[in-house]
PDB file of C-alpha atoms in Angstrom:
ATOM      1  CA  UNK A  24     115.439 119.618 117.915  1.00 49.00           C
ATOM      2  CA  UNK A  25     115.091 122.544 120.472  1.00 60.00           C
ATOM      3  CA  UNK A  26     118.883 123.262 120.089  1.00 63.00           C
ATOM      4  CA  UNK A  27     118.643 123.032 116.260  1.00 60.00           C
ATOM      5  CA  UNK A  28     115.662 125.149 116.171  1.00 62.00           C
ATOM      6  CA  UNK A  29     117.173 127.785 118.473  1.00 72.00           C
ATOM      7  CA  UNK A  30     120.403 127.853 116.331  1.00 75.00           C
ATOM      8  CA  UNK A  31     118.471 128.120 113.175  1.00 80.00           C
ATOM      9  CA  UNK A  32     116.420 131.074 114.594  1.00 81.00           C
ATOM     10  CA  UNK A  33     119.605 132.896 115.693  1.00 79.00           C
ATOM     11  CA  UNK A  34     121.020 132.416 112.210  1.00 84.00           C
ATOM     12  CA  UNK A  35     117.834 133.737 110.592  1.00 85.00           C
ATOM     13  CA  UNK A  36     117.961 136.771 112.940  1.00 86.00           C
ATOM     14  CA  UNK A  37     121.682 137.317 112.148  1.00 87.00           C
ATOM     15  CA  UNK A  38     120.975 137.250 108.403  1.00 90.00           C
ATOM     16  CA  UNK A  39     118.155 139.774 108.956  1.00 90.00           C
ATOM     17  CA  UNK A  40     120.328 142.168 110.886  1.00 90.00           C
ATOM     18  CA  UNK A  41     123.122 141.880 108.385  1.00 93.00           C
ATOM     19  CA  UNK A  42     120.819 142.654 105.489  1.00 94.00           C
ATOM     20  CA  UNK A  43     119.430 145.636 107.215  1.00 93.00           C
ATOM     21  CA  UNK A  44     123.020 146.843 108.049  1.00 93.00           C
ATOM     22  CA  UNK A  45     124.101 146.540 104.436  1.00 94.00           C
ATOM     23  CA  UNK A  46     120.874 148.125 103.250  1.00 94.00           C
ATOM     24  CA  UNK A  47     121.440 151.096 105.498  1.00 92.00           C
ATOM     25  CA  UNK A  48     125.000 151.379 104.292  1.00 93.00           C
ATOM     26  CA  UNK A  49     123.829 151.334 100.544  1.00 94.00           C
ATOM     27  CA  UNK A  50     121.255 153.960 101.359  1.00 94.00           C
ATOM     28  CA  UNK A  51     123.905 156.171 103.002  1.00 93.00           C
ATOM     29  CA  UNK A  52     126.417 155.558 100.083  1.00 94.00           C
ATOM     30  CA  UNK A  53     124.248 156.696  97.166  1.00 93.00           C
ATOM     31  CA  UNK A  54     124.038 160.413  98.126  1.00 93.00           C
ATOM     32  CA  UNK A  55     127.732 160.409  99.194  1.00 93.00           C
ATOM     33  CA  UNK A  56     128.678 159.014  95.807  1.00 93.00           C
ATOM     34  CA  UNK A  57     127.340 161.956  93.979  1.00 93.00           C
ATOM     35  CA  UNK A  58     129.742 164.260  95.969  1.00 93.00           C
ATOM     36  CA  UNK A  59     132.691 161.916  95.956  1.00 93.00           C
ATOM     37  CA  UNK A  60     135.080 164.358  94.305  1.00 92.00           C
ATOM     38  CA  UNK A  61     134.135 167.149  96.719  1.00 93.00           C
ATOM     39  CA  UNK A  62     134.601 164.720  99.612  1.00 93.00           C
ATOM     40  CA  UNK A  63     138.003 163.719  98.639  1.00 93.00           C
ATOM     41  CA  UNK A  64     139.015 167.409  98.203  1.00 92.00           C
ATOM     42  CA  UNK A  65     137.762 168.055 101.703  1.00 93.00           C
ATOM     43  CA  UNK A  66     139.766 165.091 102.989  1.00 93.00           C
ATOM     44  CA  UNK A  67     142.908 166.227 101.240  1.00 92.00           C
ATOM     45  CA  UNK A  68     142.637 169.833 102.466  1.00 92.00           C
ATOM     46  CA  UNK A  69     145.146 169.351 105.273  1.00 90.00           C
ATOM     47  CA  UNK A  70     147.844 168.495 102.858  1.00 89.00           C
ATOM     48  CA  UNK A  71     146.707 170.802  99.998  1.00 88.00           C
ATOM     49  CA  UNK A  72     147.119 173.804 102.408  1.00 88.00           C
ATOM     50  CA  UNK A  73     150.561 172.823 103.274  1.00 85.00           C
ATOM     51  CA  UNK A  74     151.962 172.038  99.835  1.00 82.00           C
ATOM     52  CA  UNK A  75     154.433 174.623  98.462  1.00 76.00           C
ATOM     53  CA  UNK A  76     153.771 176.742  95.521  1.00 73.00           C
ATOM     54  CA  UNK A  77     153.082 174.667  92.470  1.00 69.00           C
ATOM     55  CA  UNK A  78     152.732 171.422  94.535  1.00 73.00           C
ATOM     56  CA  UNK A  79     149.829 169.193  93.759  1.00 81.00           C
ATOM     57  CA  UNK A  80     148.498 165.662  94.224  1.00 88.00           C
ATOM     58  CA  UNK A  81     148.740 163.001  91.306  1.00 88.00           C
ATOM     59  CA  UNK A  82     147.146 159.742  90.268  1.00 87.00           C
ATOM     60  CA  UNK A  83     149.463 157.129  88.960  1.00 85.00           C
ATOM     61  CA  UNK A  84     146.923 154.478  88.060  1.00 86.00           C
ATOM     62  CA  UNK A  85     144.375 154.691  85.265  1.00 87.00           C
ATOM     63  CA  UNK A  86     141.285 153.958  87.472  1.00 88.00           C
ATOM     64  CA  UNK A  87     142.532 155.684  90.640  1.00 90.00           C
ATOM     65  CA  UNK A  88     140.675 158.963  89.909  1.00 91.00           C
ATOM     66  CA  UNK A  89     137.441 157.164  90.095  1.00 92.00           C
ATOM     67  CA  UNK A  90     137.919 154.442  92.897  1.00 93.00           C
ATOM     68  CA  UNK A  91     139.680 156.642  95.359  1.00 93.00           C
ATOM     69  CA  UNK A  92     136.780 159.141  95.720  1.00 93.00           C
ATOM     70  CA  UNK A  93     134.370 156.239  95.821  1.00 94.00           C
ATOM     71  CA  UNK A  94     136.301 154.797  98.680  1.00 93.00           C
ATOM     72  CA  UNK A  95     136.062 158.174 100.558  1.00 93.00           C
ATOM     73  CA  UNK A  96     132.279 158.114  99.925  1.00 94.00           C
ATOM     74  CA  UNK A  97     131.950 154.630 101.186  1.00 93.00           C
ATOM     75  CA  UNK A  98     133.892 155.683 104.266  1.00 91.00           C
ATOM     76  CA  UNK A  99     131.728 158.551 104.937  1.00 91.00           C
ATOM     77  CA  UNK A 100     128.561 156.481 104.416  1.00 93.00           C
ATOM     78  CA  UNK A 101     129.923 153.950 107.043  1.00 90.00           C
ATOM     79  CA  UNK A 102     130.447 156.785 109.529  1.00 87.00           C
ATOM     80  CA  UNK A 103     127.022 158.352 108.895  1.00 89.00           C
ATOM     81  CA  UNK A 104     125.140 154.940 109.142  1.00 89.00           C
ATOM     82  CA  UNK A 105     127.200 153.706 112.203  1.00 84.00           C
ATOM     83  CA  UNK A 106     124.447 154.403 114.670  1.00 84.00           C
ATOM     84  CA  UNK A 107     122.156 152.287 112.522  1.00 86.00           C
ATOM     85  CA  UNK A 108     124.691 149.528 112.366  1.00 87.00           C
ATOM     86  CA  UNK A 109     125.365 149.732 116.123  1.00 83.00           C
ATOM     87  CA  UNK A 110     121.603 149.508 116.711  1.00 84.00           C
ATOM     88  CA  UNK A 111     121.371 146.308 114.540  1.00 86.00           C
ATOM     89  CA  UNK A 112     124.214 144.781 116.482  1.00 85.00           C
ATOM     90  CA  UNK A 113     122.690 145.826 119.787  1.00 82.00           C
ATOM     91  CA  UNK A 114     119.251 144.402 118.725  1.00 82.00           C
ATOM     92  CA  UNK A 115     120.931 141.095 117.921  1.00 83.00           C
ATOM     93  CA  UNK A 116     122.850 140.602 121.170  1.00 83.00           C
ATOM     94  CA  UNK A 117     120.445 142.353 123.631  1.00 79.00           C
ATOM     95  CA  UNK A 118     118.029 139.496 124.140  1.00 80.00           C
ATOM     96  CA  UNK A 119     120.936 137.304 125.598  1.00 76.00           C
ATOM     97  CA  UNK A 120     122.091 139.794 128.066  1.00 73.00           C
ATOM     98  CA  UNK A 121     121.163 140.266 131.784  1.00 75.00           C
ATOM     99  CA  UNK A 122     119.660 143.626 132.741  1.00 78.00           C
ATOM    100  CA  UNK A 123     122.722 144.910 134.429  1.00 71.00           C
ATOM    101  CA  UNK A 124     124.729 143.969 131.317  1.00 70.00           C
ATOM    102  CA  UNK A 125     122.313 145.918 129.168  1.00 74.00           C
ATOM    103  CA  UNK A 126     122.768 148.971 131.374  1.00 77.00           C
ATOM    104  CA  UNK A 127     126.423 148.661 131.043  1.00 75.00           C
ATOM    105  CA  UNK A 128     126.782 147.769 127.289  1.00 75.00           C
ATOM    106  CA  UNK A 129     124.632 150.521 125.721  1.00 76.00           C
ATOM    107  CA  UNK A 130     126.392 153.424 127.426  1.00 82.00           C
ATOM    108  CA  UNK A 131     129.695 151.873 126.449  1.00 80.00           C
ATOM    109  CA  UNK A 132     128.759 151.467 122.865  1.00 80.00           C
ATOM    110  CA  UNK A 133     127.501 154.994 122.630  1.00 84.00           C
ATOM    111  CA  UNK A 134     130.642 156.386 124.491  1.00 86.00           C
ATOM    112  CA  UNK A 135     132.905 154.253 122.313  1.00 83.00           C
ATOM    113  CA  UNK A 136     131.415 155.600 119.124  1.00 85.00           C
ATOM    114  CA  UNK A 137     131.632 159.210 120.218  1.00 89.00           C
ATOM    115  CA  UNK A 138     135.243 158.736 121.345  1.00 89.00           C
ATOM    116  CA  UNK A 139     136.201 157.144 117.933  1.00 89.00           C
ATOM    117  CA  UNK A 140     134.624 160.045 116.134  1.00 89.00           C
ATOM    118  CA  UNK A 141     136.489 162.551 118.507  1.00 92.00           C
ATOM    119  CA  UNK A 142     139.768 160.734 117.755  1.00 91.00           C
ATOM    120  CA  UNK A 143     139.216 161.114 113.874  1.00 91.00           C
ATOM    121  CA  UNK A 144     138.362 164.734 114.332  1.00 92.00           C
ATOM    122  CA  UNK A 145     141.424 165.260 116.471  1.00 92.00           C
ATOM    123  CA  UNK A 146     143.564 163.574 113.705  1.00 91.00           C
ATOM    124  CA  UNK A 147     141.885 165.629 110.937  1.00 92.00           C
ATOM    125  CA  UNK A 148     141.906 169.160 112.499  1.00 93.00           C
ATOM    126  CA  UNK A 149     145.080 168.979 114.681  1.00 89.00           C
ATOM    127  CA  UNK A 150     147.443 166.121 113.923  1.00 88.00           C
ATOM    128  CA  UNK A 151     147.364 165.973 110.058  1.00 90.00           C
ATOM    129  CA  UNK A 152     148.071 169.711 109.433  1.00 90.00           C
ATOM    130  CA  UNK A 153     151.031 169.691 111.750  1.00 87.00           C
ATOM    131  CA  UNK A 154     152.383 166.470 110.255  1.00 85.00           C
ATOM    132  CA  UNK A 155     152.121 167.744 106.688  1.00 87.00           C
ATOM    133  CA  UNK A 156     153.604 171.059 107.626  1.00 86.00           C
ATOM    134  CA  UNK A 157     156.561 169.290 109.211  1.00 82.00           C
ATOM    135  CA  UNK A 158     157.034 167.006 106.164  1.00 82.00           C
ATOM    136  CA  UNK A 159     156.745 169.635 103.615  1.00 81.00           C
ATOM    137  CA  UNK A 160     159.088 171.932 105.492  1.00 80.00           C
ATOM    138  CA  UNK A 161     161.979 169.456 105.359  1.00 77.00           C
ATOM    139  CA  UNK A 162     161.389 168.693 101.600  1.00 74.00           C
ATOM    140  CA  UNK A 163     164.817 169.376  99.857  1.00 76.00           C
ATOM    141  CA  UNK A 164     165.208 172.222  97.477  1.00 73.00           C
ATOM    142  CA  UNK A 165     164.074 171.330  93.968  1.00 70.00           C
ATOM    143  CA  UNK A 166     161.967 168.308  95.034  1.00 74.00           C
ATOM    144  CA  UNK A 167     158.342 168.675  93.892  1.00 75.00           C
ATOM    145  CA  UNK A 168     155.979 167.357  96.534  1.00 76.00           C
ATOM    146  CA  UNK A 169     153.381 165.428  94.594  1.00 82.00           C
ATOM    147  CA  UNK A 170     151.583 162.689  96.592  1.00 87.00           C
ATOM    148  CA  UNK A 171     149.650 159.923  94.942  1.00 91.00           C
ATOM    149  CA  UNK A 172     145.981 160.264  95.944  1.00 92.00           C
ATOM    150  CA  UNK A 173     145.602 156.566  96.758  1.00 92.00           C
ATOM    151  CA  UNK A 174     148.594 156.542  99.033  1.00 91.00           C
ATOM    152  CA  UNK A 175     147.371 159.643 100.703  1.00 92.00           C
ATOM    153  CA  UNK A 176     144.068 157.956 101.345  1.00 92.00           C
ATOM    154  CA  UNK A 177     145.742 155.004 102.872  1.00 91.00           C
ATOM    155  CA  UNK A 178     147.843 157.149 105.043  1.00 90.00           C
ATOM    156  CA  UNK A 179     144.909 159.242 106.299  1.00 91.00           C
ATOM    157  CA  UNK A 180     142.834 156.156 107.097  1.00 90.00           C
ATOM    158  CA  UNK A 181     145.788 154.674 108.988  1.00 88.00           C
ATOM    159  CA  UNK A 182     145.920 157.945 111.050  1.00 89.00           C
ATOM    160  CA  UNK A 183     142.153 157.989 111.522  1.00 90.00           C
ATOM    161  CA  UNK A 184     142.286 154.327 112.821  1.00 88.00           C
ATOM    162  CA  UNK A 185     145.294 155.007 115.095  1.00 88.00           C
ATOM    163  CA  UNK A 186     143.735 158.047 116.700  1.00 90.00           C
ATOM    164  CA  UNK A 187     140.249 156.588 116.816  1.00 89.00           C
ATOM    165  CA  UNK A 188     141.483 153.495 118.589  1.00 88.00           C
ATOM    166  CA  UNK A 189     143.613 155.605 120.963  1.00 88.00           C
ATOM    167  CA  UNK A 190     140.613 157.519 122.058  1.00 90.00           C
ATOM    168  CA  UNK A 191     138.947 154.330 123.052  1.00 89.00           C
ATOM    169  CA  UNK A 192     141.311 153.920 125.968  1.00 90.00           C
ATOM    170  CA  UNK A 193     138.814 155.232 128.677  1.00 90.00           C
ATOM    171  CA  UNK A 194     136.303 152.672 127.529  1.00 88.00           C
ATOM    172  CA  UNK A 195     138.806 149.892 127.681  1.00 88.00           C
ATOM    173  CA  UNK A 196     139.801 150.798 131.079  1.00 88.00           C
ATOM    174  CA  UNK A 197     136.283 150.899 132.289  1.00 85.00           C
ATOM    175  CA  UNK A 198     135.527 147.475 130.914  1.00 83.00           C
ATOM    176  CA  UNK A 199     138.682 145.948 132.577  1.00 85.00           C
ATOM    177  CA  UNK A 200     137.715 147.387 135.891  1.00 85.00           C
ATOM    178  CA  UNK A 201     134.049 146.518 135.655  1.00 81.00           C
ATOM    179  CA  UNK A 202     134.736 142.893 134.714  1.00 76.00           C
ATOM    180  CA  UNK A 203     137.179 142.573 137.567  1.00 80.00           C
ATOM    181  CA  UNK A 204     140.087 141.841 135.111  1.00 84.00           C
ATOM    182  CA  UNK A 205     142.188 144.451 136.815  1.00 85.00           C
ATOM    183  CA  UNK A 206     141.873 146.827 139.796  1.00 86.00           C
ATOM    184  CA  UNK A 207     142.310 150.531 139.959  1.00 87.00           C
ATOM    185  CA  UNK A 208     145.263 150.119 142.243  1.00 89.00           C
ATOM    186  CA  UNK A 209     146.985 147.974 139.596  1.00 89.00           C
ATOM    187  CA  UNK A 210     146.249 150.543 136.936  1.00 88.00           C
ATOM    188  CA  UNK A 211     147.898 153.177 138.963  1.00 88.00           C
ATOM    189  CA  UNK A 212     150.801 150.874 139.628  1.00 90.00           C
ATOM    190  CA  UNK A 213     151.536 150.122 135.964  1.00 89.00           C
ATOM    191  CA  UNK A 214     151.265 153.841 134.899  1.00 88.00           C
ATOM    192  CA  UNK A 215     154.996 154.202 134.168  1.00 90.00           C
ATOM    193  CA  UNK A 216     154.866 151.172 131.898  1.00 91.00           C
ATOM    194  CA  UNK A 217     151.749 152.574 130.072  1.00 89.00           C
ATOM    195  CA  UNK A 218     153.577 155.853 129.476  1.00 90.00           C
ATOM    196  CA  UNK A 219     156.545 154.166 127.983  1.00 91.00           C
ATOM    197  CA  UNK A 220     154.340 151.860 125.972  1.00 89.00           C
ATOM    198  CA  UNK A 221     152.316 154.770 124.631  1.00 89.00           C
ATOM    199  CA  UNK A 222     155.372 156.391 123.133  1.00 89.00           C
ATOM    200  CA  UNK A 223     156.565 152.994 121.679  1.00 89.00           C
ATOM    201  CA  UNK A 224     153.237 152.421 120.117  1.00 87.00           C
ATOM    202  CA  UNK A 225     153.063 155.883 118.721  1.00 85.00           C
ATOM    203  CA  UNK A 226     156.575 155.450 117.191  1.00 84.00           C
ATOM    204  CA  UNK A 227     155.317 152.279 115.461  1.00 84.00           C
ATOM    205  CA  UNK A 228     152.009 153.262 114.016  1.00 79.00           C
ATOM    206  CA  UNK A 229     152.677 156.932 113.202  1.00 77.00           C
ATOM    207  CA  UNK A 230     154.961 158.507 110.552  1.00 73.00           C
ATOM    208  CA  UNK A 231     158.626 158.866 111.374  1.00 71.00           C
ATOM    209  CA  UNK A 232     158.344 162.384 112.822  1.00 71.00           C
ATOM    210  CA  UNK A 233     158.342 163.611 116.429  1.00 79.00           C
ATOM    211  CA  UNK A 234     155.333 165.639 116.179  1.00 79.00           C
ATOM    212  CA  UNK A 235     152.823 162.932 115.177  1.00 80.00           C
ATOM    213  CA  UNK A 236     154.275 160.633 117.779  1.00 83.00           C
ATOM    214  CA  UNK A 237     153.849 163.091 120.553  1.00 87.00           C
ATOM    215  CA  UNK A 238     150.295 163.979 119.353  1.00 86.00           C
ATOM    216  CA  UNK A 239     149.464 160.313 119.606  1.00 88.00           C
ATOM    217  CA  UNK A 240     151.365 159.379 122.752  1.00 89.00           C
ATOM    218  CA  UNK A 241     150.376 162.308 124.946  1.00 89.00           C
ATOM    219  CA  UNK A 242     146.475 161.858 124.415  1.00 89.00           C
ATOM    220  CA  UNK A 243     146.989 158.199 125.075  1.00 90.00           C
ATOM    221  CA  UNK A 244     148.520 158.926 128.485  1.00 91.00           C
ATOM    222  CA  UNK A 245     145.926 161.536 129.216  1.00 91.00           C
ATOM    223  CA  UNK A 246     143.025 159.282 128.239  1.00 91.00           C
ATOM    224  CA  UNK A 247     144.479 156.482 130.410  1.00 91.00           C
ATOM    225  CA  UNK A 248     144.290 158.810 133.342  1.00 91.00           C
ATOM    226  CA  UNK A 249     140.702 159.767 132.402  1.00 89.00           C
ATOM    227  CA  UNK A 250     139.799 156.124 132.258  1.00 88.00           C
ATOM    228  CA  UNK A 251     141.108 155.580 135.765  1.00 88.00           C
ATOM    229  CA  UNK A 252     139.243 158.639 137.089  1.00 89.00           C
ATOM    230  CA  UNK A 253     135.930 157.516 135.525  1.00 85.00           C
ATOM    231  CA  UNK A 254     136.386 153.966 136.760  1.00 84.00           C
ATOM    232  CA  UNK A 255     137.141 155.312 140.336  1.00 86.00           C
ATOM    233  CA  UNK A 256     133.912 157.288 140.314  1.00 83.00           C
ATOM    234  CA  UNK A 257     131.763 154.514 139.026  1.00 78.00           C
ATOM    235  CA  UNK A 258     133.217 151.546 140.895  1.00 73.00           C
ATOM    236  CA  UNK A 259     131.002 152.331 143.812  1.00 63.00           C
ATOM    237  CA  UNK A 260     128.076 150.944 141.878  1.00 53.00           C
ATOM    238  CA  UNK A 261     129.696 147.589 141.628  1.00 50.00           C
ATOM    239  CA  UNK A 262     128.001 146.055 144.767  1.00 49.00           C
ATOM    240  CA  UNK A 263     124.622 146.963 143.436  1.00 46.00           C
ATOM    241  CA  UNK A 264     125.488 145.551 140.052  1.00 44.00           C
ATOM    242  CA  UNK A 265     126.487 142.372 141.695  1.00 47.00           C
ATOM    243  CA  UNK A 266     123.158 142.188 143.517  1.00 47.00           C
ATOM    244  CA  UNK A 267     121.372 142.636 140.195  1.00 46.00           C
ATOM    245  CA  UNK A 268     123.545 139.909 138.668  1.00 44.00           C
ATOM    246  CA  UNK A 269     122.541 137.480 141.419  1.00 42.00           C
ATOM    247  CA  UNK A 270     118.810 138.380 141.087  1.00 46.00           C
ATOM    248  CA  UNK A 271     118.892 138.048 137.232  1.00 46.00           C
ATOM    249  CA  UNK A 272     120.522 134.680 137.529  1.00 45.00           C
ATOM    250  CA  UNK A 273     118.040 133.475 140.102  1.00 45.00           C
ATOM    251  CA  UNK A 274     115.161 134.528 137.890  1.00 44.00           C
ATOM    252  CA  UNK A 275     116.670 132.713 134.909  1.00 46.00           C
ATOM    253  CA  UNK A 276     117.073 129.601 137.010  1.00 46.00           C
ATOM    254  CA  UNK A 277     113.324 129.465 137.872  1.00 43.00           C
ATOM    255  CA  UNK A 278     111.447 126.788 135.918  1.00 43.00           C
TER     256      UNK A 278
END
């Protein structure tokens, strides 16, 4: 009965947190929906600025002009309400963590969110303009560059995800070192393989142009080095964290 009651209470708590998360997302979506057209125009600006004279974007499906801007509004609402979503996730898992795990998890969540936003910003302000300039420059004579708005949205979202995940590398390195899964010496030892792997990954998930591949691979390598540096500076606190772990476990074992 105790196990069933505990499981039921966790399920009720999970349902509450999910409802609050969806409620926050809905509240953020409503004002964004009123400016859906303007938001899509802003999102398409990197391409619109690089289109040749007379170039424009098109909609090939009947409902695309409505649903695509709404998708952009939903995406922006998710970004705006992400702190609230992360707080709900944190409130659900925090009671089951040790004190030293709480001290580690919360900064990692905050840092991971900021780095993901930084990666999206880098893609929007730096990578996309160069990519579209490269692509439109090599368009053959007499070819009208008219991209479908839905395909453009899918392309931009894939770029945002690629660069956002790439900028999470320092957090991943920190977690691997803190959990003892890998050592700093091993990270330095596999550096050449990471560099080669970065260019391979960039070639797979970016458009088939050299500029976007380099703009993803180079930050990936640099962020890997940043992760090593941060892990080196913070690894000195590991003995104290281990002591806290032992003390927390001993307190939990007390009747």
